Amino acid sequence: MLADTCFLFCELARGSGKTTHILASRLDRVQNSMPGAIIVLAADTYRSIFDNILPGILEYFNEHYERGVYFEIGKEPPRHFKPCTTFIADWKHTISFCNGCVVQFVSCDRPESMLGKNAAHLFVDEMLRIPEEKFLERIIPALRADRSKFGDSPYFMGISGFSSTPNFETDEDWFLAYEKDMNKKLIDHIQEIAYEVDLRRQKLEIVRKSLDLEETTTLERFIDRWEKRLADLRRNQTFYIRASSFSNLKYLGIDYIKNQIKSIKDKDKLYTSIFAIRKLKVKDMFFGKFGKQHLFDDGYDYTCIDKLSADEKIEDSCRHLIYYDRSQPLYAGYDAGPFSSIVFAQRKKVKKEFRILKNMWVYHPDQQDELARKINDFFEGGRKVLYIHYDRAANQKDPEWKKYYPGYKDKGVNDTDAVLLKKELTALGWAVHLLSTKQKTIFMSQHYRLLQLLFGKQDKKRDKILIDKNECEQLISSINHSPLKRHEGRVILDKSSERLPFEEQVYNSTQLATAFMYLLWGEYYKLLPDSDQPDNIPIGAGTYMS
């Protein structure tokens, strides 16, 4: 990267090599520039560092260097490594380098992770998931290294921020303002000079082999003189990059772009994820009053994760969830079909909260047995009692869609989808209660009015609906892909996105949002006026107590 300024912000599309080729290589240059310094790697959650960032960083360093010689991760470095200027008591969650530089991890959901940090540079990934106030209050204060030791580096007290293009109203977009801080004319000059210096470096390697001492000395003086000037120019400057997938076309190939255009049917997703075009505010959403206030991001318990070293993988399990009560049953909304989705929740009666803890899905050819296995694996160790809400389609013994997927009939055409799921879970030791066995049609307009009520202004009399931002990322995306439309004077949910290929429906269709609606209807339909009450609601279909 020619500009390589003190402050670097990258808004990058899919396939751009954000972590492996840009973040990791930048980290390599920064640590080389400040031997013995502390560098901080930050994210919205501590778990995200393990799951999403470290694998890409390790891929880069394992490809270019030898572990234990140039770098080490998750354990005390070898004796030949130079000491860090800061004492490190626990090496489990660090990346260390042979020059004494050490990378430590911090996150917004663990304020205590910032304590005692004296970082010379910050690396922040997926900024669209980090609220601005948390960035300013919890991450920025870690920038306070000793200028007398590291102040000569152009990266000193700098920030390297990376993110996808914000797509939804629930995404954070505050970091886009950094684009205005860029001095484009100065950046152009920096790039021109850096390019000339790089050319001289290449020539120097050739000249050294020819043993031309005079030319070698001339080139070395040129490089030394202009590198110092480049360092001064880069100091305190901002470089903002917004790049589409075309930026990595050399490695991806044009066929990748063509395939993405063909396969991604959702235009909004195509524009943001491939072309890095920012989405305008969407109007008329079915979940119109849903917003950031209905999300929580402090849902992880790090007791088990803290025992792992940085190179170990975190098991996907309910034991990491703070708000999951293992002694209490689960409530679920289930949307059956060739794409089956399910959303899980628990109620906190004292606090008047209804927390959505997890979402899951399977699609053809996987069936109820695979979904049941996923449920059992994740919630292993908890109370195996499940109350399920669903629509009347899950009560049909031979729904129309099964004609197009013959494999589903192998399980027994006389069983409904709801009963099939119950049988599979029962075989795994679960007690399953089907709460919608006599469910009649609930109109979308009724769902809409209930959603307006539940996500509207809180009156402290009803439960507050809260969704785990980290464990229910797909549900949140589905909610944001649930447009409202009107037909013959009625409000309905536009479910055209459910015609997408199955693998795209996870994030970009109404599937998970529909399962969520069934859960909310079953639990809270009694809040609606009598005119909106269905003719026949089975006993137990609503457990809300006013």
mmCIF file of N, CA and C in Angstrom, residues 125-241:
data_model
loop_
_atom_site.group_PDB
_atom_site.id
_atom_site.type_symbol
_atom_site.label_atom_id
_atom_site.label_comp_id
_atom_site.label_asym_id
_atom_site.label_seq_id
_atom_site.Cartn_x
_atom_site.Cartn_y
_atom_site.Cartn_z
ATOM 1 N N ASP A 125 -11.638 -3.993 13.596
ATOM 2 C CA ASP A 125 -12.305 -4.672 12.479
ATOM 3 C C ASP A 125 -13.816 -4.602 12.630
ATOM 4 N N GLU A 126 -14.508 -4.653 11.484
ATOM 5 C CA GLU A 126 -15.968 -4.597 11.392
ATOM 6 C C GLU A 126 -16.538 -3.446 12.218
ATOM 7 N N MET A 127 -16.133 -2.250 11.860
ATOM 8 C CA MET A 127 -16.567 -1.059 12.590
ATOM 9 C C MET A 127 -18.066 -0.831 12.482
ATOM 10 N N LEU A 128 -18.704 -1.397 11.455
ATOM 11 C CA LEU A 128 -20.141 -1.201 11.318
ATOM 12 C C LEU A 128 -20.920 -1.880 12.439
ATOM 13 N N ARG A 129 -20.255 -2.686 13.262
ATOM 14 C CA ARG A 129 -20.899 -3.341 14.398
ATOM 15 C C ARG A 129 -20.568 -2.664 15.727
ATOM 16 N N ILE A 130 -19.759 -1.599 15.686
ATOM 17 C CA ILE A 130 -19.321 -0.933 16.914
ATOM 18 C C ILE A 130 -19.975 0.439 17.031
ATOM 19 N N PRO A 131 -20.790 0.681 18.048
ATOM 20 C CA PRO A 131 -21.375 2.018 18.248
ATOM 21 C C PRO A 131 -20.287 3.059 18.482
ATOM 22 N N GLU A 132 -20.520 4.263 17.992
ATOM 23 C CA GLU A 132 -19.510 5.315 18.088
ATOM 24 C C GLU A 132 -19.143 5.620 19.533
ATOM 25 N N GLU A 133 -20.154 5.688 20.413
ATOM 26 C CA GLU A 133 -19.853 6.042 21.801
ATOM 27 C C GLU A 133 -18.967 4.992 22.464
ATOM 28 N N LYS A 134 -19.156 3.708 22.114
ATOM 29 C CA LYS A 134 -18.309 2.663 22.690
ATOM 30 C C LYS A 134 -16.895 2.730 22.117
ATOM 31 N N PHE A 135 -16.794 3.091 20.852
ATOM 32 C CA PHE A 135 -15.473 3.248 20.243
ATOM 33 C C PHE A 135 -14.691 4.356 20.939
ATOM 34 N N LEU A 136 -15.367 5.473 21.192
ATOM 35 C CA LEU A 136 -14.705 6.629 21.805
ATOM 36 C C LEU A 136 -14.413 6.408 23.285
ATOM 37 N N GLU A 137 -15.338 5.718 23.978
ATOM 38 C CA GLU A 137 -15.200 5.565 25.425
ATOM 39 C C GLU A 137 -14.382 4.343 25.832
ATOM 40 N N ARG A 138 -14.414 3.277 25.022
ATOM 41 C CA ARG A 138 -13.812 2.022 25.451
ATOM 42 C C ARG A 138 -12.557 1.626 24.667
ATOM 43 N N ILE A 139 -12.411 2.099 23.438
ATOM 44 C CA ILE A 139 -11.275 1.674 22.621
ATOM 45 C C ILE A 139 -10.213 2.759 22.498
ATOM 46 N N ILE A 140 -10.629 3.964 22.142
ATOM 47 C CA ILE A 140 -9.681 5.063 21.941
ATOM 48 C C ILE A 140 -8.784 5.318 23.158
ATOM 49 N N PRO A 141 -9.307 5.238 24.408
ATOM 50 C CA PRO A 141 -8.435 5.505 25.570
ATOM 51 C C PRO A 141 -7.214 4.597 25.669
ATOM 52 N N ALA A 142 -7.225 3.461 24.958
ATOM 53 C CA ALA A 142 -6.070 2.558 25.001
ATOM 54 C C ALA A 142 -4.867 3.127 24.256
ATOM 55 N N LEU A 143 -5.078 4.147 23.419
ATOM 56 C CA LEU A 143 -3.979 4.781 22.675
ATOM 57 C C LEU A 143 -3.226 5.745 23.592
ATOM 58 N N ARG A 144 -2.159 5.285 24.211
ATOM 59 C CA ARG A 144 -1.435 6.156 25.141
ATOM 60 C C ARG A 144 -0.007 5.644 25.372
ATOM 61 N N ALA A 145 0.653 5.218 24.303
ATOM 62 C CA ALA A 145 2.015 4.702 24.429
ATOM 63 C C ALA A 145 3.022 5.837 24.614
ATOM 64 N N ASP A 146 4.231 5.467 24.948
ATOM 65 C CA ASP A 146 5.311 6.413 25.240
ATOM 66 C C ASP A 146 5.866 7.004 23.935
ATOM 67 N N ARG A 147 5.677 8.298 23.738
ATOM 68 C CA ARG A 147 6.152 8.960 22.516
ATOM 69 C C ARG A 147 7.677 8.937 22.416
ATOM 70 N N SER A 148 8.353 8.994 23.549
ATOM 71 C CA SER A 148 9.820 9.000 23.521
ATOM 72 C C SER A 148 10.387 7.697 22.971
ATOM 73 N N LYS A 149 9.610 6.610 23.056
ATOM 74 C CA LYS A 149 10.073 5.304 22.575
ATOM 75 C C LYS A 149 9.616 5.005 21.153
ATOM 76 N N PHE A 150 8.399 5.428 20.815
ATOM 77 C CA PHE A 150 7.835 5.015 19.530
ATOM 78 C C PHE A 150 7.429 6.179 18.628
ATOM 79 N N GLY A 151 7.677 7.401 19.071
ATOM 80 C CA GLY A 151 7.200 8.573 18.347
ATOM 81 C C GLY A 151 7.800 8.774 16.972
ATOM 82 N N ASP A 152 8.929 8.118 16.668
ATOM 83 C CA ASP A 152 9.546 8.270 15.352
ATOM 84 C C ASP A 152 8.785 7.514 14.263
ATOM 85 N N SER A 153 7.945 6.580 14.662
ATOM 86 C CA SER A 153 7.187 5.801 13.679
ATOM 87 C C SER A 153 6.026 6.618 13.125
ATOM 88 N N PRO A 154 5.800 6.582 11.814
ATOM 89 C CA PRO A 154 4.649 7.299 11.236
ATOM 90 C C PRO A 154 3.317 6.703 11.667
ATOM 91 N N TYR A 155 3.346 5.482 12.227
ATOM 92 C CA TYR A 155 2.115 4.810 12.657
ATOM 93 C C TYR A 155 1.776 5.099 14.118
ATOM 94 N N PHE A 156 2.658 5.812 14.822
ATOM 95 C CA PHE A 156 2.470 6.044 16.252
ATOM 96 C C PHE A 156 1.159 6.787 16.523
ATOM 97 N N MET A 157 0.372 6.248 17.453
ATOM 98 C CA MET A 157 -0.924 6.809 17.860
ATOM 99 C C MET A 157 -1.937 6.815 16.714
ATOM 100 N N GLY A 158 -1.758 5.881 15.786
ATOM 101 C CA GLY A 158 -2.658 5.806 14.635
ATOM 102 C C GLY A 158 -3.731 4.748 14.796
ATOM 103 N N ILE A 159 -4.653 4.723 13.840
ATOM 104 C CA ILE A 159 -5.764 3.766 13.834
ATOM 105 C C ILE A 159 -5.856 3.125 12.455
ATOM 106 N N SER A 160 -5.981 1.810 12.441
ATOM 107 C CA SER A 160 -6.262 1.072 11.212
ATOM 108 C C SER A 160 -7.643 0.452 11.366
ATOM 109 N N GLY A 161 -8.633 1.014 10.676
ATOM 110 C CA GLY A 161 -10.016 0.563 10.814
ATOM 111 C C GLY A 161 -10.511 -0.105 9.552
ATOM 112 N N PHE A 162 -11.242 -1.212 9.713
ATOM 113 C CA PHE A 162 -11.717 -1.989 8.571
ATOM 114 C C PHE A 162 -13.196 -2.314 8.750
ATOM 115 N N SER A 163 -13.913 -2.355 7.642
ATOM 116 C CA SER A 163 -15.342 -2.651 7.733
ATOM 117 C C SER A 163 -15.910 -2.988 6.366
ATOM 118 N N SER A 164 -17.019 -3.711 6.392
ATOM 119 C CA SER A 164 -17.842 -3.857 5.196
ATOM 120 C C SER A 164 -18.658 -2.583 5.036
ATOM 121 N N THR A 165 -19.302 -2.439 3.893
ATOM 122 C CA THR A 165 -20.155 -1.277 3.667
ATOM 123 C C THR A 165 -21.436 -1.408 4.482
ATOM 124 N N PRO A 166 -21.797 -0.408 5.279
ATOM 125 C CA PRO A 166 -23.048 -0.466 6.054
ATOM 126 C C PRO A 166 -24.243 -0.692 5.140
ATOM 127 N N ASN A 167 -25.140 -1.573 5.587
ATOM 128 C CA ASN A 167 -26.249 -1.983 4.732
ATOM 129 C C ASN A 167 -27.606 -1.625 5.312
ATOM 130 N N PHE A 168 -27.752 -1.743 6.630
ATOM 131 C CA PHE A 168 -29.058 -1.601 7.255
ATOM 132 C C PHE A 168 -29.109 -0.423 8.219
ATOM 133 N N GLU A 169 -30.324 -0.116 8.641
ATOM 134 C CA GLU A 169 -30.507 0.921 9.651
ATOM 135 C C GLU A 169 -29.859 0.519 10.974
ATOM 136 N N THR A 170 -29.723 -0.776 11.207
ATOM 137 C CA THR A 170 -29.115 -1.242 12.452
ATOM 138 C C THR A 170 -27.591 -1.320 12.362
ATOM 139 N N ASP A 171 -27.010 -1.063 11.197
ATOM 140 C CA ASP A 171 -25.556 -0.998 11.062
ATOM 141 C C ASP A 171 -25.059 0.377 11.495
ATOM 142 N N GLU A 172 -23.854 0.422 12.043
ATOM 143 C CA GLU A 172 -23.232 1.695 12.418
ATOM 144 C C GLU A 172 -22.532 2.296 11.199
ATOM 145 N N ASP A 173 -22.667 3.604 11.024
ATOM 146 C CA ASP A 173 -22.029 4.247 9.871
ATOM 147 C C ASP A 173 -21.229 5.490 10.251
ATOM 148 N N TRP A 174 -20.970 5.701 11.535
ATOM 149 C CA TRP A 174 -20.268 6.894 12.004
ATOM 150 C C TRP A 174 -18.873 7.027 11.411
ATOM 151 N N PHE A 175 -18.228 5.887 11.137
ATOM 152 C CA PHE A 175 -16.842 5.924 10.662
ATOM 153 C C PHE A 175 -16.722 6.447 9.234
ATOM 154 N N LEU A 176 -17.833 6.549 8.513
ATOM 155 C CA LEU A 176 -17.790 7.088 7.155
ATOM 156 C C LEU A 176 -17.313 8.536 7.151
ATOM 157 N N ALA A 177 -17.495 9.223 8.284
ATOM 158 C CA ALA A 177 -17.097 10.633 8.377
ATOM 159 C C ALA A 177 -15.587 10.814 8.259
ATOM 160 N N TYR A 178 -14.813 9.745 8.517
ATOM 161 C CA TYR A 178 -13.357 9.864 8.406
ATOM 162 C C TYR A 178 -12.913 10.134 6.969
ATOM 163 N N GLU A 179 -13.780 9.836 6.017
ATOM 164 C CA GLU A 179 -13.429 10.078 4.615
ATOM 165 C C GLU A 179 -13.172 11.565 4.365
ATOM 166 N N LYS A 180 -13.871 12.415 5.117
ATOM 167 C CA LYS A 180 -13.712 13.863 4.951
ATOM 168 C C LYS A 180 -12.365 14.361 5.479
ATOM 169 N N ASP A 181 -11.708 13.558 6.311
ATOM 170 C CA ASP A 181 -10.425 13.978 6.881
ATOM 171 C C ASP A 181 -9.256 13.774 5.921
ATOM 172 N N MET A 182 -9.517 13.150 4.793
ATOM 173 C CA MET A 182 -8.431 12.810 3.873
ATOM 174 C C MET A 182 -8.037 14.008 3.011
ATOM 175 N N ASN A 183 -6.757 14.340 3.026
ATOM 176 C CA ASN A 183 -6.180 15.377 2.167
ATOM 177 C C ASN A 183 -5.760 14.696 0.863
ATOM 178 N N LYS A 184 -6.625 14.746 -0.134
ATOM 179 C CA LYS A 184 -6.406 13.966 -1.354
ATOM 180 C C LYS A 184 -5.149 14.388 -2.106
ATOM 181 N N LYS A 185 -4.867 15.684 -2.144
ATOM 182 C CA LYS A 185 -3.674 16.149 -2.853
ATOM 183 C C LYS A 185 -2.406 15.616 -2.188
ATOM 184 N N LEU A 186 -2.386 15.681 -0.859
ATOM 185 C CA LEU A 186 -1.217 15.181 -0.138
ATOM 186 C C LEU A 186 -1.074 13.669 -0.310
ATOM 187 N N ILE A 187 -2.206 12.961 -0.279
ATOM 188 C CA ILE A 187 -2.171 11.509 -0.476
ATOM 189 C C ILE A 187 -1.594 11.182 -1.848
ATOM 190 N N ASP A 188 -1.982 11.939 -2.868
ATOM 191 C CA ASP A 188 -1.443 11.715 -4.215
ATOM 192 C C ASP A 188 0.071 11.892 -4.228
ATOM 193 N N HIS A 189 0.557 12.924 -3.556
ATOM 194 C CA HIS A 189 2.000 13.166 -3.500
ATOM 195 C C HIS A 189 2.714 12.034 -2.762
ATOM 196 N N ILE A 190 2.117 11.589 -1.655
ATOM 197 C CA ILE A 190 2.709 10.480 -0.893
ATOM 198 C C ILE A 190 2.822 9.233 -1.762
ATOM 199 N N GLN A 191 1.765 8.942 -2.509
ATOM 200 C CA GLN A 191 1.774 7.756 -3.362
ATOM 201 C C GLN A 191 2.816 7.866 -4.471
ATOM 202 N N GLU A 192 2.954 9.056 -5.042
ATOM 203 C CA GLU A 192 3.960 9.255 -6.091
ATOM 204 C C GLU A 192 5.370 9.023 -5.552
ATOM 205 N N ILE A 193 5.656 9.590 -4.394
ATOM 206 C CA ILE A 193 6.985 9.435 -3.794
ATOM 207 C C ILE A 193 7.230 7.978 -3.410
ATOM 208 N N ALA A 194 6.217 7.353 -2.785
ATOM 209 C CA ALA A 194 6.352 5.958 -2.363
ATOM 210 C C ALA A 194 6.588 5.045 -3.559
ATOM 211 N N TYR A 195 5.956 5.359 -4.669
ATOM 212 C CA TYR A 195 6.139 4.561 -5.889
ATOM 213 C C TYR A 195 7.583 4.659 -6.380
ATOM 214 N N GLU A 196 8.132 5.879 -6.385
ATOM 215 C CA GLU A 196 9.517 6.070 -6.819
ATOM 216 C C GLU A 196 10.488 5.362 -5.876
ATOM 217 N N VAL A 197 10.211 5.407 -4.592
ATOM 218 C CA VAL A 197 11.066 4.718 -3.619
ATOM 219 C C VAL A 197 11.022 3.210 -3.845
ATOM 220 N N ASP A 198 9.829 2.671 -4.102
ATOM 221 C CA ASP A 198 9.701 1.233 -4.356
ATOM 222 C C ASP A 198 10.469 0.815 -5.607
ATOM 223 N N LEU A 199 10.422 1.661 -6.640
ATOM 224 C CA LEU A 199 11.185 1.359 -7.854
ATOM 225 C C LEU A 199 12.677 1.290 -7.546
ATOM 226 N N ARG A 200 13.155 2.230 -6.713
ATOM 227 C CA ARG A 200 14.573 2.224 -6.343
ATOM 228 C C ARG A 200 14.925 0.985 -5.522
ATOM 229 N N ARG A 201 13.998 0.538 -4.682
ATOM 230 C CA ARG A 201 14.257 -0.673 -3.893
ATOM 231 C C ARG A 201 14.451 -1.888 -4.812
ATOM 232 N N GLN A 202 13.587 -1.989 -5.803
ATOM 233 C CA GLN A 202 13.710 -3.102 -6.744
ATOM 234 C C GLN A 202 15.042 -3.038 -7.492
ATOM 235 N N LYS A 203 15.389 -1.838 -7.928
ATOM 236 C CA LYS A 203 16.646 -1.661 -8.658
ATOM 237 C C LYS A 203 17.843 -1.962 -7.768
ATOM 238 N N LEU A 204 17.726 -1.607 -6.478
ATOM 239 C CA LEU A 204 18.815 -1.846 -5.535
ATOM 240 C C LEU A 204 19.124 -3.338 -5.411
ATOM 241 N N GLU A 205 18.083 -4.173 -5.381
ATOM 242 C CA GLU A 205 18.294 -5.617 -5.283
ATOM 243 C C GLU A 205 19.067 -6.141 -6.484
ATOM 244 N N ILE A 206 18.768 -5.592 -7.655
ATOM 245 C CA ILE A 206 19.457 -6.030 -8.874
ATOM 246 C C ILE A 206 20.912 -5.560 -8.863
ATOM 247 N N VAL A 207 21.104 -4.290 -8.475
ATOM 248 C CA VAL A 207 22.451 -3.704 -8.471
ATOM 249 C C VAL A 207 23.363 -4.405 -7.466
ATOM 250 N N ARG A 208 22.819 -4.795 -6.329
ATOM 251 C CA ARG A 208 23.629 -5.473 -5.311
ATOM 252 C C ARG A 208 24.193 -6.791 -5.842
ATOM 253 N N LYS A 209 23.394 -7.471 -6.641
ATOM 254 C CA LYS A 209 23.861 -8.737 -7.207
ATOM 255 C C LYS A 209 24.981 -8.518 -8.222
ATOM 256 N N SER A 210 24.965 -7.349 -8.859
ATOM 257 C CA SER A 210 26.008 -7.047 -9.854
ATOM 258 C C SER A 210 27.265 -6.470 -9.219
ATOM 259 N N LEU A 211 27.219 -6.244 -7.895
ATOM 260 C CA LEU A 211 28.365 -5.732 -7.126
ATOM 261 C C LEU A 211 28.815 -4.346 -7.591
ATOM 262 N N ASP A 212 27.851 -3.541 -8.062
ATOM 263 C CA ASP A 212 28.151 -2.159 -8.456
ATOM 264 C C ASP A 212 28.040 -1.290 -7.204
ATOM 265 N N LEU A 213 29.157 -1.052 -6.524
ATOM 266 C CA LEU A 213 29.152 -0.369 -5.233
ATOM 267 C C LEU A 213 28.727 1.085 -5.347
ATOM 268 N N GLU A 214 29.140 1.760 -6.433
ATOM 269 C CA GLU A 214 28.801 3.174 -6.598
ATOM 270 C C GLU A 214 27.293 3.363 -6.779
ATOM 271 N N GLU A 215 26.703 2.544 -7.646
ATOM 272 C CA GLU A 215 25.257 2.640 -7.876
ATOM 273 C C GLU A 215 24.483 2.204 -6.630
ATOM 274 N N THR A 216 25.009 1.218 -5.924
ATOM 275 C CA THR A 216 24.371 0.760 -4.687
ATOM 276 C C THR A 216 24.317 1.884 -3.658
ATOM 277 N N THR A 217 25.421 2.592 -3.495
ATOM 278 C CA THR A 217 25.479 3.701 -2.538
ATOM 279 C C THR A 217 24.509 4.811 -2.918
ATOM 280 N N THR A 218 24.423 5.122 -4.208
ATOM 281 C CA THR A 218 23.511 6.168 -4.687
ATOM 282 C C THR A 218 22.059 5.814 -4.389
ATOM 283 N N LEU A 219 21.687 4.572 -4.671
ATOM 284 C CA LEU A 219 20.309 4.131 -4.432
ATOM 285 C C LEU A 219 19.994 4.094 -2.938
ATOM 286 N N GLU A 220 20.927 3.627 -2.128
ATOM 287 C CA GLU A 220 20.695 3.558 -0.684
ATOM 288 C C GLU A 220 20.489 4.948 -0.094
ATOM 289 N N ARG A 221 21.266 5.910 -0.560
ATOM 290 C CA ARG A 221 21.109 7.283 -0.073
ATOM 291 C C ARG A 221 19.757 7.855 -0.475
ATOM 292 N N PHE A 222 19.341 7.576 -1.713
ATOM 293 C CA PHE A 222 18.040 8.063 -2.194
ATOM 294 C C PHE A 222 16.907 7.483 -1.343
ATOM 295 N N ILE A 223 16.968 6.170 -1.129
ATOM 296 C CA ILE A 223 15.912 5.496 -0.363
ATOM 297 C C ILE A 223 15.883 6.004 1.073
ATOM 298 N N ASP A 224 17.051 6.127 1.698
ATOM 299 C CA ASP A 224 17.116 6.588 3.087
ATOM 300 C C ASP A 224 16.579 8.009 3.224
ATOM 301 N N ARG A 225 16.936 8.873 2.279
ATOM 302 C CA ARG A 225 16.508 10.273 2.331
ATOM 303 C C ARG A 225 14.995 10.398 2.171
ATOM 304 N N TRP A 226 14.442 9.679 1.215
ATOM 305 C CA TRP A 226 13.010 9.832 0.926
ATOM 306 C C TRP A 226 12.122 9.016 1.859
ATOM 307 N N GLU A 227 12.657 7.955 2.448
ATOM 308 C CA GLU A 227 11.876 7.220 3.447
ATOM 309 C C GLU A 227 11.615 8.084 4.671
ATOM 310 N N LYS A 228 12.592 8.860 5.079
ATOM 311 C CA LYS A 228 12.410 9.767 6.213
ATOM 312 C C LYS A 228 11.372 10.836 5.883
ATOM 313 N N ARG A 229 11.415 11.339 4.661
ATOM 314 C CA ARG A 229 10.442 12.349 4.251
ATOM 315 C C ARG A 229 9.043 11.744 4.151
ATOM 316 N N LEU A 230 8.976 10.506 3.657
ATOM 317 C CA LEU A 230 7.679 9.820 3.594
ATOM 318 C C LEU A 230 7.090 9.635 4.986
ATOM 319 N N ALA A 231 7.936 9.261 5.935
ATOM 320 C CA ALA A 231 7.467 9.066 7.310
ATOM 321 C C ALA A 231 6.868 10.351 7.861
ATOM 322 N N ASP A 232 7.510 11.485 7.578
ATOM 323 C CA ASP A 232 6.990 12.776 8.049
ATOM 324 C C ASP A 232 5.670 13.125 7.374
ATOM 325 N N LEU A 233 5.557 12.817 6.088
ATOM 326 C CA LEU A 233 4.330 13.124 5.352
ATOM 327 C C LEU A 233 3.164 12.246 5.810
ATOM 328 N N ARG A 234 3.438 10.998 6.125
ATOM 329 C CA ARG A 234 2.388 10.049 6.515
ATOM 330 C C ARG A 234 1.884 10.288 7.940
ATOM 331 N N ARG A 235 2.711 10.914 8.745
ATOM 332 C CA ARG A 235 2.368 11.108 10.153
ATOM 333 C C ARG A 235 1.109 11.980 10.280
ATOM 334 N N ASN A 236 0.127 11.498 11.066
ATOM 335 C CA ASN A 236 -1.124 12.224 11.362
ATOM 336 C C ASN A 236 -2.030 12.426 10.147
ATOM 337 N N GLN A 237 -1.746 11.743 9.042
ATOM 338 C CA GLN A 237 -2.598 11.849 7.857
ATOM 339 C C GLN A 237 -3.573 10.674 7.791
ATOM 340 N N THR A 238 -4.687 10.895 7.087
ATOM 341 C CA THR A 238 -5.743 9.885 6.957
ATOM 342 C C THR A 238 -5.880 9.444 5.509
ATOM 343 N N PHE A 239 -5.952 8.135 5.327
ATOM 344 C CA PHE A 239 -6.225 7.568 3.997
ATOM 345 C C PHE A 239 -7.487 6.721 4.116
ATOM 346 N N TYR A 240 -8.522 7.081 3.362
ATOM 347 C CA TYR A 240 -9.799 6.360 3.405
ATOM 348 C C TYR A 240 -9.993 5.638 2.073
ATOM 349 N N ILE A 241 -10.215 4.336 2.161
ATOM 350 C CA ILE A 241 -10.414 3.522 0.966
ATOM 351 C C ILE A 241 -11.836 2.979 0.954
#
